[in-house]
Amino acid sequence: QVQLVQSGAEVKKPGASVKVSCKASGYTFTSYGISWVRQAPGQGLEWMGWISAYNGNTNYAQKLQGRVTMTTDTSTSTAYMELRSLRSDDTAVYYCARAEPYGSGSCFDYWGQGTLVTVSS
Amino acid sequence: DIQMTQSPSTLSASVGDRVTITCRASQSISSWLAWYQQKPGKAPKLLIYKASSLESGVPSRFSGSGSGTEFTLTISSLQPDDFATYYCQQYNSYSTFGPGTKVDIK
């Protein structure tokens, strides 16, 4: 069965970086993409960006351009999302989700369990 | 960027009620719209994709309709498991989620 298993909760200070992992199993990793979606406490869902595990292409949300990098390691079927220069409003649960491989316009049929990132001094 | 709105923001209903949630896009997105259900502390669950296609395993009481800029999610007979927050998502151009509609017990 398809599973996306994310790394554990993180606590970071303002200005630091965080890198969240998402290990995929149960399907051919390079036949899909991975999108990242975050949810601040009590708030809605915010799409952060997408990476194709097929060819490594990426698209990032404009508001995060320059602060976010998404990568994949096809040898371990793992996707990564790194967010730099953290601020308090980056405190959120971060989700990875399976997406289409060829373009960032996609719905998401499988999701990871979420990783809470807390930014606090 | 394409903006998404949903109405209502909160909906109080009883078991057995027919429930309709509306989602509007700021420009035409054809049928590139999905609906998700989210319960507290859990990841969203895909219910409907391409505006009206039911995801495998989702009960048939859920249905979606619409195209262009206006879409609806209908639950034909609300069940206890359906009390949750529902989000629409456009994926015509990158991705944008609506603000959500919370369905709670009347």
PDB file of N, CA and C in Angstrom, chain A residues 76-116:
ATOM      1  N   THR A  76      16.649   6.267  -2.353  1.00  0.00           N
ATOM      2  CA  THR A  76      15.960   5.903  -1.111  1.00  0.00           C
ATOM      3  C   THR A  76      14.472   6.269  -1.161  1.00  0.00           C
ATOM      4  N   SER A  77      13.997   6.719  -2.316  1.00  0.00           N
ATOM      5  CA  SER A  77      12.584   7.113  -2.488  1.00  0.00           C
ATOM      6  C   SER A  77      12.158   8.131  -1.434  1.00  0.00           C
ATOM      7  N   THR A  78      13.009   9.109  -1.229  1.00  0.00           N
ATOM      8  CA  THR A  78      12.752  10.109  -0.199  1.00  0.00           C
ATOM      9  C   THR A  78      12.764  11.510  -0.811  1.00  0.00           C
ATOM     10  N   ALA A  79      11.794  12.313  -0.409  1.00  0.00           N
ATOM     11  CA  ALA A  79      11.733  13.719  -0.783  1.00  0.00           C
ATOM     12  C   ALA A  79      12.077  14.568   0.432  1.00  0.00           C
ATOM     13  N   TYR A  80      12.658  15.724   0.160  1.00  0.00           N
ATOM     14  CA  TYR A  80      13.060  16.636   1.226  1.00  0.00           C
ATOM     15  C   TYR A  80      12.545  18.038   0.924  1.00  0.00           C
ATOM     16  N   MET A  81      12.213  18.754   1.999  1.00  0.00           N
ATOM     17  CA  MET A  81      11.831  20.160   1.894  1.00  0.00           C
ATOM     18  C   MET A  81      12.661  20.921   2.921  1.00  0.00           C
ATOM     19  N   GLU A  82      13.470  21.878   2.447  1.00  0.00           N
ATOM     20  CA  GLU A  82      14.259  22.713   3.334  1.00  0.00           C
ATOM     21  C   GLU A  82      13.723  24.135   3.290  1.00  0.00           C
ATOM     22  N   LEU A  83      13.468  24.696   4.456  1.00  0.00           N
ATOM     23  CA  LEU A  83      12.994  26.072   4.575  1.00  0.00           C
ATOM     24  C   LEU A  83      14.009  26.846   5.415  1.00  0.00           C
ATOM     25  N   ARG A  84      14.479  27.966   4.884  1.00  0.00           N
ATOM     26  CA  ARG A  84      15.540  28.752   5.531  1.00  0.00           C
ATOM     27  C   ARG A  84      14.987  30.049   6.099  1.00  0.00           C
ATOM     28  N   SER A  85      15.831  30.717   6.885  1.00  0.00           N
ATOM     29  CA  SER A  85      15.471  32.019   7.483  1.00  0.00           C
ATOM     30  C   SER A  85      14.098  31.940   8.146  1.00  0.00           C
ATOM     31  N   LEU A  86      13.946  30.948   9.012  1.00  0.00           N
ATOM     32  CA  LEU A  86      12.645  30.706   9.635  1.00  0.00           C
ATOM     33  C   LEU A  86      12.166  31.891  10.462  1.00  0.00           C
ATOM     34  N   ARG A  87      10.840  32.097  10.404  1.00  0.00           N
ATOM     35  CA  ARG A  87      10.181  33.143  11.178  1.00  0.00           C
ATOM     36  C   ARG A  87       9.092  32.491  12.015  1.00  0.00           C
ATOM     37  N   SER A  88       8.560  33.232  12.945  1.00  0.00           N
ATOM     38  CA  SER A  88       7.514  32.661  13.813  1.00  0.00           C
ATOM     39  C   SER A  88       6.284  32.246  13.010  1.00  0.00           C
ATOM     40  N   ASP A  89       6.002  32.951  11.923  1.00  0.00           N
ATOM     41  CA  ASP A  89       4.823  32.586  11.131  1.00  0.00           C
ATOM     42  C   ASP A  89       5.068  31.387  10.220  1.00  0.00           C
ATOM     43  N   ASP A  90       6.231  30.788  10.291  1.00  0.00           N
ATOM     44  CA  ASP A  90       6.485  29.500   9.618  1.00  0.00           C
ATOM     45  C   ASP A  90       6.088  28.323  10.511  1.00  0.00           C
ATOM     46  N   THR A  91       5.704  28.610  11.746  1.00  0.00           N
ATOM     47  CA  THR A  91       5.223  27.549  12.626  1.00  0.00           C
ATOM     48  C   THR A  91       3.977  26.918  12.025  1.00  0.00           C
ATOM     49  N   ALA A  92       4.048  25.623  11.774  1.00  0.00           N
ATOM     50  CA  ALA A  92       2.961  24.940  11.057  1.00  0.00           C
ATOM     51  C   ALA A  92       3.212  23.436  11.051  1.00  0.00           C
ATOM     52  N   VAL A  93       2.193  22.705  10.674  1.00  0.00           N
ATOM     53  CA  VAL A  93       2.362  21.304  10.308  1.00  0.00           C
ATOM     54  C   VAL A  93       2.657  21.266   8.810  1.00  0.00           C
ATOM     55  N   TYR A  94       3.718  20.576   8.455  1.00  0.00           N
ATOM     56  CA  TYR A  94       4.142  20.467   7.066  1.00  0.00           C
ATOM     57  C   TYR A  94       3.811  19.064   6.561  1.00  0.00           C
ATOM     58  N   TYR A  95       3.091  19.000   5.441  1.00  0.00           N
ATOM     59  CA  TYR A  95       2.699  17.730   4.838  1.00  0.00           C
ATOM     60  C   TYR A  95       3.386  17.548   3.491  1.00  0.00           C
ATOM     61  N   CYS A  96       3.782  16.312   3.191  1.00  0.00           N
ATOM     62  CA  CYS A  96       4.110  15.956   1.816  1.00  0.00           C
ATOM     63  C   CYS A  96       2.923  15.192   1.242  1.00  0.00           C
ATOM     64  N   ALA A  97       2.756  15.259  -0.066  1.00  0.00           N
ATOM     65  CA  ALA A  97       1.627  14.593  -0.722  1.00  0.00           C
ATOM     66  C   ALA A  97       2.053  14.140  -2.111  1.00  0.00           C
ATOM     67  N   ARG A  98       1.534  12.995  -2.535  1.00  0.00           N
ATOM     68  CA  ARG A  98       1.879  12.483  -3.853  1.00  0.00           C
ATOM     69  C   ARG A  98       1.167  13.297  -4.927  1.00  0.00           C
ATOM     70  N   ALA A  99       1.920  13.628  -5.981  1.00  0.00           N
ATOM     71  CA  ALA A  99       1.394  14.496  -7.035  1.00  0.00           C
ATOM     72  C   ALA A  99       1.768  13.932  -8.401  1.00  0.00           C
ATOM     73  N   GLU A 100       1.317  14.609  -9.437  1.00  0.00           N
ATOM     74  CA  GLU A 100       1.657  14.212 -10.799  1.00  0.00           C
ATOM     75  C   GLU A 100       3.150  14.448 -11.058  1.00  0.00           C
ATOM     76  N   PRO A 101       3.746  13.707 -11.994  1.00  0.00           N
ATOM     77  CA  PRO A 101       5.184  13.848 -12.226  1.00  0.00           C
ATOM     78  C   PRO A 101       5.583  14.937 -13.220  1.00  0.00           C
ATOM     79  N   TYR A 102       4.612  15.422 -14.028  1.00  0.00           N
ATOM     80  CA  TYR A 102       5.011  16.260 -15.163  1.00  0.00           C
ATOM     81  C   TYR A 102       4.717  17.735 -14.991  1.00  0.00           C
ATOM     82  N   GLY A 103       3.938  18.104 -14.022  1.00  0.00           N
ATOM     83  CA  GLY A 103       3.605  19.512 -13.817  1.00  0.00           C
ATOM     84  C   GLY A 103       3.077  19.725 -12.428  1.00  0.00           C
ATOM     85  N   SER A 104       3.187  20.973 -11.976  1.00  0.00           N
ATOM     86  CA  SER A 104       2.836  21.236 -10.578  1.00  0.00           C
ATOM     87  C   SER A 104       1.339  21.360 -10.368  1.00  0.00           C
ATOM     88  N   GLY A 105       0.531  21.369 -11.420  1.00  0.00           N
ATOM     89  CA  GLY A 105      -0.913  21.378 -11.259  1.00  0.00           C
ATOM     90  C   GLY A 105      -1.415  19.966 -11.051  1.00  0.00           C
ATOM     91  N   SER A 106      -1.766  19.640  -9.824  1.00  0.00           N
ATOM     92  CA  SER A 106      -2.105  18.262  -9.498  1.00  0.00           C
ATOM     93  C   SER A 106      -2.935  18.218  -8.231  1.00  0.00           C
ATOM     94  N   CYS A 107      -3.824  17.241  -8.147  1.00  0.00           N
ATOM     95  CA  CYS A 107      -4.439  16.965  -6.855  1.00  0.00           C
ATOM     96  C   CYS A 107      -3.602  15.893  -6.161  1.00  0.00           C
ATOM     97  N   PHE A 108      -3.906  15.644  -4.897  1.00  0.00           N
ATOM     98  CA  PHE A 108      -3.011  14.840  -4.065  1.00  0.00           C
ATOM     99  C   PHE A 108      -3.772  13.662  -3.462  1.00  0.00           C
ATOM    100  N   ASP A 109      -3.409  12.451  -3.889  1.00  0.00           N
ATOM    101  CA  ASP A 109      -4.187  11.291  -3.480  1.00  0.00           C
ATOM    102  C   ASP A 109      -3.650  10.609  -2.224  1.00  0.00           C
ATOM    103  N   TYR A 110      -2.390  10.786  -1.912  1.00  0.00           N
ATOM    104  CA  TYR A 110      -1.819  10.240  -0.681  1.00  0.00           C
ATOM    105  C   TYR A 110      -1.010  11.321   0.024  1.00  0.00           C
ATOM    106  N   TRP A 111      -1.118  11.329   1.346  1.00  0.00           N
ATOM    107  CA  TRP A 111      -0.475  12.354   2.155  1.00  0.00           C
ATOM    108  C   TRP A 111       0.377  11.694   3.236  1.00  0.00           C
ATOM    109  N   GLY A 112       1.447  12.392   3.627  1.00  0.00           N
ATOM    110  CA  GLY A 112       2.184  11.995   4.815  1.00  0.00           C
ATOM    111  C   GLY A 112       1.400  12.351   6.066  1.00  0.00           C
ATOM    112  N   GLN A 113       1.948  11.942   7.203  1.00  0.00           N
ATOM    113  CA  GLN A 113       1.238  12.144   8.464  1.00  0.00           C
ATOM    114  C   GLN A 113       1.418  13.561   9.030  1.00  0.00           C
ATOM    115  N   GLY A 114       2.313  14.329   8.423  1.00  0.00           N
ATOM    116  CA  GLY A 114       2.546  15.689   8.877  1.00  0.00           C
ATOM    117  C   GLY A 114       3.728  15.783   9.833  1.00  0.00           C
ATOM    118  N   THR A 115       4.439  16.900   9.767  1.00  0.00           N
ATOM    119  CA  THR A 115       5.569  17.190  10.657  1.00  0.00           C
ATOM    120  C   THR A 115       5.362  18.576  11.241  1.00  0.00           C
ATOM    121  N   LEU A 116       5.283  18.659  12.547  1.00  0.00           N
ATOM    122  CA  LEU A 116       5.126  19.957  13.211  1.00  0.00           C
ATOM    123  C   LEU A 116       6.483  20.642  13.321  1.00  0.00           C
TER     124      LEU A 116
END
